[in-house]
Tab-separated table of C-alpha atoms and ligand atoms in Angstrom:
chain	number	residue	atom	x	y	z
A	1	MET	CA	17.833	14.983	-13.761
A	2	LYS	CA	16.590	12.291	-16.038
A	3	ILE	CA	13.270	10.877	-14.878
A	4	GLY	CA	12.478	7.506	-16.438
A	5	THR	CA	9.492	5.171	-16.381
A	6	PRO	CA	9.861	1.488	-17.272
A	7	LYS	CA	7.149	-0.857	-18.475
A	8	GLU	CA	5.441	-2.546	-15.502
A	9	ILE	CA	6.503	-6.172	-15.433
A	10	LEU	CA	3.886	-7.677	-13.127
A	11	ASP	CA	1.442	-9.792	-15.131
A	12	GLY	CA	-1.843	-7.978	-15.694
A	13	GLU	CA	-0.587	-4.579	-14.507
A	14	ASN	CA	-1.802	-2.021	-17.024
A	15	ARG	CA	-0.888	1.247	-15.325
A	16	VAL	CA	2.056	3.498	-16.101
A	17	ALA	CA	3.680	6.021	-13.757
A	18	MET	CA	4.326	8.755	-16.352
A	19	THR	CA	1.836	10.129	-18.866
A	20	PRO	CA	2.523	12.604	-21.653
A	21	ASP	CA	0.883	15.334	-19.524
A	22	SER	CA	2.852	14.562	-16.378
A	23	ALA	CA	6.037	14.462	-18.469
A	24	LYS	CA	5.353	17.981	-19.728
A	25	MET	CA	5.057	19.208	-16.141
A	26	LEU	CA	8.244	17.400	-15.128
A	27	GLN	CA	10.083	19.123	-17.955
A	28	LYS	CA	8.886	22.470	-16.624
A	29	LEU	CA	10.756	21.567	-13.423
A	30	GLY	CA	13.929	21.336	-15.493
A	31	HIS	CA	13.989	17.536	-15.784
A	32	GLU	CA	14.402	15.380	-18.857
A	33	CYS	CA	11.963	12.506	-19.324
A	34	LEU	CA	12.525	8.984	-20.599
A	35	ILE	CA	10.062	6.167	-21.113
A	36	GLU	CA	10.499	2.542	-22.081
A	37	ALA	CA	8.923	1.844	-25.467
A	38	GLY	CA	5.389	0.507	-25.049
A	39	ALA	CA	5.191	1.339	-21.319
A	40	GLY	CA	2.004	3.383	-21.671
A	41	GLU	CA	0.274	1.300	-24.303
A	42	ARG	CA	-2.031	-0.684	-22.002
A	43	ALA	CA	-3.141	2.557	-20.360
A	44	GLY	CA	-3.897	4.177	-23.697
A	45	PHE	CA	-0.738	6.281	-24.100
A	46	LEU	CA	1.275	5.574	-27.235
A	47	ASP	CA	4.997	6.106	-27.770
A	48	ALA	CA	4.103	8.783	-30.325
A	49	ASP	CA	2.129	10.686	-27.631
A	50	TYR	CA	5.186	10.667	-25.377
A	51	ARG	CA	7.495	11.784	-28.194
A	52	GLU	CA	5.143	14.634	-28.942
A	53	ALA	CA	5.344	15.623	-25.263
A	54	GLY	CA	9.140	15.823	-25.522
A	55	VAL	CA	9.870	12.452	-23.909
A	56	THR	CA	12.731	10.256	-25.155
A	57	VAL	CA	11.418	6.764	-25.872
A	58	VAL	CA	14.075	4.121	-25.201
A	59	ASP	CA	14.092	0.468	-26.201
A	60	GLY	CA	13.976	-2.074	-23.386
A	61	PRO	CA	14.481	-1.947	-19.620
A	62	ASP	CA	18.311	-1.897	-19.743
A	63	ALA	CA	18.428	1.420	-21.578
A	64	LEU	CA	15.753	2.867	-19.310
A	65	TRP	CA	17.268	1.883	-15.952
A	66	GLN	CA	20.792	2.838	-17.066
A	67	GLY	CA	19.707	6.150	-18.551
A	68	ALA	CA	17.483	7.452	-15.732
A	69	ASP	CA	18.555	9.074	-12.440
A	70	VAL	CA	15.049	8.842	-11.003
A	71	ILE	CA	12.903	5.839	-11.845
A	72	ALA	CA	9.166	6.267	-11.336
A	73	LYS	CA	7.015	3.163	-11.524
A	74	VAL	CA	3.728	1.907	-10.095
A	75	ARG	CA	4.304	-1.535	-8.586
A	76	PRO	CA	6.944	-2.346	-5.970
A	77	PRO	CA	10.209	-3.291	-7.660
A	78	THR	CA	11.180	-6.923	-8.194
A	79	GLU	CA	14.552	-8.155	-6.886
A	80	GLY	CA	15.880	-7.820	-10.416
A	81	GLU	CA	14.748	-4.213	-10.571
A	82	VAL	CA	16.298	-3.408	-7.193
A	83	ASP	CA	19.574	-4.841	-8.471
A	84	ARG	CA	19.533	-2.229	-11.215
A	85	LEU	CA	19.696	0.563	-8.593
A	86	ASP	CA	22.888	2.275	-7.417
A	87	SER	CA	23.928	5.187	-5.231
A	88	GLY	CA	23.167	7.707	-7.963
A	89	LYS	CA	19.578	6.622	-8.381
A	90	THR	CA	16.225	7.335	-6.744
A	91	LEU	CA	13.277	4.976	-7.066
A	92	ILE	CA	9.706	6.230	-6.645
A	93	SER	CA	6.995	3.536	-6.541
A	94	MET	CA	4.490	1.771	-4.341
A	95	PHE	CA	6.600	-0.380	-1.991
A	96	TYR	CA	4.591	-1.601	1.066
A	97	PRO	CA	7.824	-1.582	3.121
A	98	ALA	CA	6.355	-3.423	6.123
A	99	SER	CA	5.738	-6.455	3.888
A	100	ASN	CA	8.875	-6.047	1.751
A	101	GLU	CA	11.661	-5.686	4.291
A	102	ASP	CA	14.285	-7.717	2.424
A	103	LEU	CA	13.759	-5.726	-0.721
A	104	MET	CA	14.019	-2.476	1.218
A	105	LYS	CA	17.323	-3.562	2.844
A	106	ARG	CA	18.649	-4.631	-0.536
A	107	ALA	CA	17.820	-1.206	-2.010
A	108	ALA	CA	19.448	0.549	0.960
A	109	ASP	CA	22.607	-1.582	0.562
A	110	LYS	CA	22.780	-0.463	-3.042
A	111	GLY	CA	22.924	3.121	-1.759
A	112	ALA	CA	19.823	4.152	-3.685
A	113	SER	CA	17.142	6.457	-2.330
A	114	VAL	CA	13.688	4.906	-2.322
A	115	ILE	CA	10.456	6.847	-1.944
A	116	ALA	CA	7.388	4.696	-1.267
A	117	MET	CA	4.248	6.322	-2.647
A	118	ASP	CA	2.196	4.280	-0.185
A	119	MET	CA	4.083	5.921	2.700
A	120	VAL	CA	3.236	9.536	1.838
A	121	PRO	CA	1.926	10.841	5.187
A	122	ARG	CA	-1.813	11.498	5.219
A	123	ILE	CA	-1.510	15.154	6.170
A	124	SER	CA	-3.378	17.951	4.413
A	125	ARG	CA	-0.335	19.292	2.568
A	126	ALA	CA	0.393	15.870	1.091
A	127	GLN	CA	-3.086	15.085	-0.251
A	128	LYS	CA	-1.991	15.848	-3.811
A	129	MET	CA	0.653	13.112	-3.517
A	130	ASP	CA	-1.601	10.570	-1.775
A	131	ALA	CA	-1.597	7.690	-4.252
A	132	LEU	CA	-3.339	5.349	-1.790
A	133	SER	CA	-6.347	7.674	-1.819
A	134	SER	CA	-6.287	8.160	-5.598
A	135	MET	CA	-6.241	4.428	-6.149
A	136	ALA	CA	-8.847	3.727	-3.425
A	137	ASN	CA	-11.169	6.255	-5.047
A	138	ILE	CA	-10.901	4.402	-8.356
A	139	ALA	CA	-11.308	1.006	-6.682
A	140	GLY	CA	-14.510	2.160	-4.965
A	141	TYR	CA	-15.976	3.438	-8.220
A	142	ARG	CA	-14.939	0.358	-10.154
A	143	ALA	CA	-16.366	-1.962	-7.487
A	144	VAL	CA	-19.819	-0.529	-8.211
A	145	MET	CA	-19.278	-0.866	-11.971
A	146	GLU	CA	-18.214	-4.475	-11.452
A	147	ALA	CA	-21.272	-5.114	-9.275
A	148	GLY	CA	-23.523	-3.619	-11.955
A	149	ASN	CA	-21.892	-5.771	-14.579
A	150	ASN	CA	-22.744	-8.882	-12.586
A	151	PHE	CA	-26.156	-7.819	-11.336
A	152	GLY	CA	-29.119	-8.684	-13.548
A	153	ARG	CA	-31.219	-5.616	-12.767
A	154	PHE	CA	-31.150	-1.811	-12.810
A	155	PHE	CA	-29.688	0.140	-9.936
A	156	THR	CA	-32.418	2.739	-10.172
A	157	GLY	CA	-36.120	2.091	-9.790
A	158	GLN	CA	-38.298	2.651	-12.853
A	159	VAL	CA	-41.949	2.731	-13.760
A	160	THR	CA	-42.170	1.508	-17.345
A	161	ALA	CA	-44.983	0.391	-19.668
A	162	ALA	CA	-43.706	-3.140	-19.162
A	163	GLY	CA	-43.865	-2.974	-15.412
A	164	LYS	CA	-42.560	-1.386	-12.237
A	165	VAL	CA	-38.909	-2.020	-11.325
A	166	PRO	CA	-37.761	-1.581	-7.719
A	167	PRO	CA	-34.418	0.129	-7.071
A	168	ALA	CA	-31.494	-2.070	-6.082
A	169	LYS	CA	-30.439	-2.056	-2.441
A	170	VAL	CA	-26.714	-1.659	-1.918
A	171	LEU	CA	-24.805	-1.978	1.352
A	172	VAL	CA	-21.295	-0.547	1.582
A	173	VAL	CA	-19.298	-1.840	4.540
A	174	GLY	CA	-16.428	0.499	5.461
A	175	ALA	CA	-16.704	4.175	4.571
A	176	GLY	CA	-13.071	5.211	4.080
A	177	VAL	CA	-11.865	6.584	0.755
A	178	ALA	CA	-12.907	3.545	-1.323
A	179	GLY	CA	-16.197	3.113	0.546
A	180	LEU	CA	-17.196	6.757	0.088
A	181	ALA	CA	-16.393	6.531	-3.639
A	182	ALA	CA	-18.556	3.411	-3.857
A	183	ILE	CA	-21.375	5.147	-1.979
A	184	GLY	CA	-21.237	8.184	-4.289
A	185	THR	CA	-21.278	6.000	-7.390
A	186	SER	CA	-24.094	3.818	-6.100
A	187	THR	CA	-26.363	6.704	-5.084
A	188	SER	CA	-25.711	8.504	-8.365
A	189	LEU	CA	-26.891	5.394	-10.220
A	190	GLY	CA	-30.108	5.558	-8.233
A	191	ALA	CA	-29.713	2.618	-5.829
A	192	ILE	CA	-30.966	2.783	-2.263
A	193	THR	CA	-27.613	2.764	-0.517
A	194	TYR	CA	-26.797	1.885	3.071
A	195	ALA	CA	-23.379	2.163	4.645
A	196	PHE	CA	-21.738	1.057	7.840
A	197	ASP	CA	-18.417	1.916	9.468
A	198	VAL	CA	-17.022	1.374	12.943
A	199	ARG	CA	-16.059	5.052	12.976
A	200	PRO	CA	-19.315	6.862	13.772
A	201	GLU	CA	-17.864	10.204	12.692
A	202	VAL	CA	-18.281	9.155	9.038
A	203	ALA	CA	-22.093	8.971	9.403
A	204	GLU	CA	-22.398	12.605	8.378
A	205	GLN	CA	-20.272	12.070	5.249
A	206	VAL	CA	-22.291	8.980	4.355
A	207	GLU	CA	-25.563	10.852	4.722
A	208	SER	CA	-24.292	13.875	2.791
A	209	MET	CA	-23.761	11.543	-0.164
A	210	GLY	CA	-27.369	10.420	-0.142
A	211	ALA	CA	-26.891	7.085	1.643
A	212	GLU	CA	-28.309	5.901	4.937
A	213	PHE	CA	-25.908	5.163	7.787
A	214	VAL	CA	-26.632	1.854	9.495
A	215	TYR	CA	-26.720	2.305	13.270
A	216	LEU	CA	-26.372	-0.660	15.622
A	217	ASP	CA	-28.595	-1.644	18.489
A	218	PHE	CA	-25.616	-1.492	20.783
A	219	GLU	CA	-25.878	-0.528	24.419
A	220	GLU	CA	-22.649	1.416	24.575
A	221	GLU	CA	-22.590	4.324	22.217
A	222	GLN	CA	-21.257	3.428	18.782
A	223	THR	CA	-18.049	5.258	19.483
A	224	ASP	CA	-15.315	2.711	19.962
A	225	GLY	CA	-14.210	2.229	16.376
A	226	SER	CA	-11.659	4.990	15.829
A	227	GLU	CA	-8.002	5.157	16.556
A	228	SER	CA	-5.752	8.170	16.084
A	229	GLY	CA	-5.205	9.341	12.530
A	230	GLY	CA	-8.761	8.497	11.481
A	231	TYR	CA	-8.080	4.762	11.109
A	232	ALA	CA	-10.121	1.949	12.590
A	233	LYS	CA	-9.055	-0.268	15.475
A	234	PRO	CA	-10.249	-3.843	15.998
A	235	SER	CA	-13.775	-3.986	17.419
A	236	SER	CA	-14.599	-5.443	20.837
A	237	PRO	CA	-16.268	-8.899	20.688
A	238	GLU	CA	-19.578	-7.352	21.833
A	239	PHE	CA	-19.450	-4.657	19.176
A	240	ARG	CA	-18.577	-7.213	16.526
A	241	GLU	CA	-21.518	-9.390	17.562
A	242	ALA	CA	-23.890	-6.434	17.336
A	243	GLN	CA	-22.488	-5.610	13.909
A	244	LEU	CA	-22.895	-9.172	12.641
A	245	ALA	CA	-26.443	-9.353	14.029
A	246	LYS	CA	-27.331	-6.202	12.083
A	247	PHE	CA	-25.783	-7.590	8.876
A	248	ARG	CA	-27.693	-10.880	9.352
A	249	GLU	CA	-30.902	-8.883	9.564
A	250	LEU	CA	-30.054	-6.961	6.352
A	251	ALA	CA	-28.676	-9.853	4.261
A	252	PRO	CA	-31.970	-11.250	2.819
A	253	ASP	CA	-33.024	-7.804	1.638
A	254	ILE	CA	-29.766	-6.473	0.161
A	255	ASP	CA	-28.961	-6.981	-3.535
A	256	ILE	CA	-25.349	-5.800	-3.614
A	257	VAL	CA	-22.737	-5.729	-0.851
A	258	ILE	CA	-19.477	-3.858	-1.334
A	259	THR	CA	-16.997	-4.459	1.445
A	260	THR	CA	-13.994	-2.188	1.988
A	261	ALA	CA	-13.279	-2.638	5.714
A	262	LEU	CA	-9.617	-2.563	6.686
A	263	ILE	CA	-7.610	-2.037	9.858
A	264	PRO	CA	-3.999	-0.867	9.385
A	265	ASN	CA	-1.365	-3.630	9.484
A	266	ARG	CA	-3.858	-6.459	10.040
A	267	GLU	CA	-5.764	-9.010	8.061
A	268	ALA	CA	-9.132	-7.688	6.924
A	269	PRO	CA	-11.881	-8.310	9.515
A	270	GLU	CA	-14.330	-11.049	8.504
A	271	LEU	CA	-17.710	-9.355	8.457
A	272	TRP	CA	-19.851	-11.103	5.856
A	273	THR	CA	-20.165	-14.691	7.047
A	274	GLU	CA	-21.197	-17.840	5.205
A	275	ASP	CA	-24.720	-17.804	6.656
A	276	MET	CA	-25.172	-14.202	5.466
A	277	VAL	CA	-24.207	-15.243	1.928
A	278	LYS	CA	-26.673	-18.142	2.168
A	279	ALA	CA	-29.416	-15.753	3.302
A	280	MET	CA	-28.984	-13.540	0.198
A	281	LYS	CA	-31.228	-13.865	-2.865
A	282	PRO	CA	-29.918	-15.638	-5.977
A	283	GLY	CA	-28.381	-13.086	-8.353
A	284	SER	CA	-27.145	-10.896	-5.497
A	285	VAL	CA	-23.574	-9.672	-5.792
A	286	ILE	CA	-20.752	-9.191	-3.297
A	287	VAL	CA	-17.663	-7.216	-4.323
A	288	ASP	CA	-14.942	-7.662	-1.729
A	289	LEU	CA	-12.396	-4.861	-1.970
A	290	ALA	CA	-10.527	-6.309	0.998
A	291	ALA	CA	-9.695	-9.522	-0.926
A	292	GLU	CA	-5.985	-8.634	-1.040
A	293	ARG	CA	-5.824	-8.775	2.775
A	294	GLY	CA	-7.878	-11.948	3.265
A	295	GLY	CA	-11.314	-10.556	2.409
A	296	ASN	CA	-14.236	-9.248	4.478
A	297	CYS	CA	-16.441	-12.035	3.149
A	298	LYS	CA	-15.740	-15.554	4.365
A	299	LEU	CA	-16.279	-17.073	0.896
A	300	THR	CA	-14.237	-14.615	-1.179
A	301	VAL	CA	-11.590	-16.190	-3.370
A	302	LYS	CA	-8.767	-13.731	-4.081
A	303	ASP	CA	-8.556	-12.638	-7.721
A	304	GLU	CA	-11.587	-14.731	-8.690
A	305	ARG	CA	-15.265	-14.322	-9.435
A	306	ILE	CA	-17.228	-17.206	-7.978
A	307	VAL	CA	-20.905	-18.158	-7.885
A	308	THR	CA	-22.124	-19.854	-4.706
A	309	GLU	CA	-24.563	-22.781	-4.597
A	310	ASN	CA	-27.418	-20.387	-3.864
A	311	GLY	CA	-26.517	-18.213	-6.860
A	312	VAL	CA	-24.673	-15.328	-5.148
A	313	ILE	CA	-21.821	-13.871	-7.182
A	314	ILE	CA	-18.694	-12.969	-5.207
A	315	VAL	CA	-16.020	-10.856	-6.882
A	316	GLY	CA	-12.589	-10.911	-5.220
A	317	TYR	CA	-10.478	-9.095	-7.795
A	318	THR	CA	-7.526	-7.172	-6.426
A	319	ASP	CA	-6.661	-5.149	-9.510
A	320	PHE	CA	-9.488	-2.634	-9.762
A	321	PRO	CA	-7.234	0.403	-10.395
A	322	SER	CA	-5.411	-1.504	-13.132
A	323	ARG	CA	-8.782	-2.299	-14.734
A	324	MET	CA	-9.185	1.452	-15.208
A	325	ALA	CA	-5.601	1.957	-16.282
A	326	LYS	CA	-5.987	5.269	-18.050
A	327	GLN	CA	-7.719	6.976	-15.128
A	328	SER	CA	-5.363	5.392	-12.588
A	329	SER	CA	-2.275	6.340	-14.584
A	330	LEU	CA	-3.469	9.937	-14.904
A	331	LEU	CA	-3.961	10.224	-11.137
A	332	PHE	CA	-0.906	8.200	-10.086
A	333	SER	CA	1.397	10.117	-12.432
A	334	THR	CA	-0.005	13.374	-11.057
A	335	ASN	CA	0.734	12.194	-7.501
A	336	VAL	CA	4.310	11.382	-8.578
A	337	ARG	CA	4.669	14.702	-10.369
A	338	HIS	CA	3.622	16.612	-7.238
A	339	LEU	CA	6.170	14.690	-5.211
A	340	LEU	CA	8.857	15.551	-7.748
A	341	THR	CA	7.781	19.191	-7.579
A	342	ASP	CA	8.545	19.137	-3.840
A	343	LEU	CA	11.832	17.346	-4.556
A	344	THR	CA	12.789	20.079	-7.052
A	345	PRO	CA	12.152	23.269	-5.036
A	346	GLU	CA	14.237	25.494	-7.316
A	347	LYS	CA	12.664	24.112	-10.527
A	348	ASP	CA	16.206	23.747	-11.831
A	349	GLY	CA	16.157	20.039	-12.671
A	350	LYS	CA	18.089	19.255	-9.454
A	351	ILE	CA	16.689	16.916	-6.798
A	352	ASN	CA	16.936	18.156	-3.214
A	353	HIS	CA	16.146	15.097	-1.089
A	354	ASN	CA	15.338	17.158	1.995
A	355	MET	CA	14.970	14.764	4.934
A	356	GLU	CA	13.760	17.687	7.100
A	357	ASP	CA	10.609	17.889	4.988
A	358	ASP	CA	7.796	15.898	6.647
A	359	VAL	CA	6.391	14.482	3.444
A	360	ILE	CA	9.696	13.547	1.837
A	361	ARG	CA	11.009	12.102	5.108
A	362	GLY	CA	7.812	10.152	5.726
A	363	ALA	CA	7.814	8.532	2.309
A	364	THR	CA	11.563	7.820	2.134
A	365	ILE	CA	12.306	4.252	3.164
A	366	ALA	CA	15.961	4.042	2.074
A	367	HIS	CA	18.506	6.851	1.838
A	368	ALA	CA	22.280	7.250	2.095
A	369	LYS	CA	22.811	3.504	2.633
A	370	GLU	CA	20.333	3.418	5.535
A	371	VAL	CA	16.875	1.922	5.871
A	372	THR	CA	14.792	4.920	6.973
A	373	PHE	CA	11.537	3.054	7.676
A	374	PRO	CA	9.496	3.411	9.811
A	375	PRO	CA	9.606	7.214	9.765
A	376	PRO	CA	9.059	9.464	12.795
A	377	PRO	CA	5.536	10.932	13.016
A	378	PRO	CA	5.084	14.070	10.880
A	379	LYS	CA	5.559	17.379	12.714
A	380	THR	CA	2.774	19.124	10.778
A	381	LYS	CA	-0.893	18.274	10.114
B	401	NAD	P1	-8.869	1.964	5.226
B	401	NAD	O1	-8.717	1.563	3.802
B	401	NAD	O2	-7.772	1.697	6.191
B	401	NAD	O3	-10.206	1.293	5.826
B	401	NAD	C1	-11.440	1.402	5.163
B	401	NAD	C2	-12.558	1.661	6.146
B	401	NAD	O4	-12.885	0.449	6.836
B	401	NAD	C3	-12.265	2.678	7.239
B	401	NAD	O5	-13.182	3.732	7.136
B	401	NAD	C4	-12.438	1.877	8.530
B	401	NAD	O6	-12.976	2.656	9.591
B	401	NAD	C5	-13.392	0.812	8.090
B	401	NAD	N1	-13.486	-0.368	8.965
B	401	NAD	C6	-12.512	-1.031	9.653
B	401	NAD	N2	-13.033	-2.060	10.357
B	401	NAD	C7	-14.368	-2.079	10.089
B	401	NAD	C8	-15.441	-2.903	10.497
B	401	NAD	N3	-15.265	-3.902	11.347
B	401	NAD	N4	-16.680	-2.609	10.029
B	401	NAD	C9	-16.891	-1.594	9.195
B	401	NAD	N5	-15.916	-0.764	8.766
B	401	NAD	C10	-14.669	-1.004	9.213
B	401	NAD	O7	-9.284	3.498	5.299
B	401	NAD	P2	-8.891	4.698	4.350
B	401	NAD	O8	-9.790	4.768	3.210
B	401	NAD	O9	-7.443	4.643	4.087
B	401	NAD	O10	-9.216	5.939	5.293
B	401	NAD	C11	-8.883	5.905	6.666
B	401	NAD	C12	-8.888	7.285	7.272
B	401	NAD	O11	-7.874	8.099	6.721
B	401	NAD	C13	-10.181	8.058	7.076
B	401	NAD	O12	-10.451	8.726	8.282
B	401	NAD	C14	-9.846	9.046	6.027
B	401	NAD	O13	-10.630	10.218	6.092
B	401	NAD	C15	-8.406	9.348	6.397
B	401	NAD	N6	-7.658	9.902	5.251
B	401	NAD	C16	-7.013	11.102	5.433
B	401	NAD	C17	-6.306	11.651	4.380
B	401	NAD	C18	-5.584	12.972	4.536
B	401	NAD	O14	-5.739	13.628	5.518
B	401	NAD	N7	-4.764	13.344	3.604
B	401	NAD	C19	-6.236	10.990	3.171
B	401	NAD	C20	-6.903	9.771	3.023
B	401	NAD	C21	-7.613	9.227	4.089
């Protein structure tokens, strides 16, 4: 099959779904690779690098979409891109099908197969294809870098000839994939790091990374935050109040807050209120990784960096992985390559879209003229 990657067309998107290295691996599976000229440039991969890796570089999107049987890209397709699909083609990209139903139906009507990278089931066998985790890991790391860039002091404490410098105090709210990456980055830079999550089972992971888990003064045990599959459920009003009271107590003392708290299929819970921002010291920084879904901080402005009246900087960017386009492209393209390995079991350049396979079935949202989302639960762990 011919696997092709177009240039991303969303403004400001720097990632690319195929790298020279991933293309080499795809060729080992018996596939041919195509790339649109300039598609990798913003991620640091030049057309010459692709050519050297045996990839055919084609001019413009028309040649790419017409020439490829499988199109691998990062962002969900636009309507125009969906209209380029037909029954002979497979699209692999992020899709967020629950928020893009019309687009999904349109792709199914075209007869194309669509595999949503964001729907890869979170089972052990599929970890190597889990693009949500790869991107969350990068976002968590980058959030700390962004905080450091905006913060006027060191993360680590120092005793210097010119004076003693206290370490920064960082609070990470939400200890999923992004939160744990932020915690690891923050502790490795030497900050005193605290973390909170409604799922108490993550306390051990938080502590193993050198951070302190924030426990609540809550009468019931802090055990009501988890739902099946390791995701959070909405907190009870009492739990939420206890959580906010704890944050209010911490706010004047914390220099950097990184919020990552999300609940599947809902707006992000509001956890860092206006009065908490007002209680923070001037020069403190909040990086709100939940900005895309409404933000965990009341004052976050999506895609903006703002400074409040009391001098607190709030960063609400939603493109952290794209800001580290080379790293993100390397990981995303590897996730795609692993998926294509499973789709090419005989390594003969032929795609076997096996709907009996848990991972392929779970991620497929359109196939054989049908919308196949939502999928049944996976049979394996
Ligand atoms: P997510 O992005 O959905 O949420 C981020 C974090 O926010 C979660 O840890 C959640 O508990 C927390 N949160 C929600 N409400 C909160 C609140 N009010 N206060 C504080 N924290 C709050 O999560 P994620 O990073 O996608 O990870 C979710 C789960 O999936 C984890 O258990 C993770 O280990 C698991 N996971 C499994 C696999 C796998 O098995 N392949 C891969 C990735 C993640």
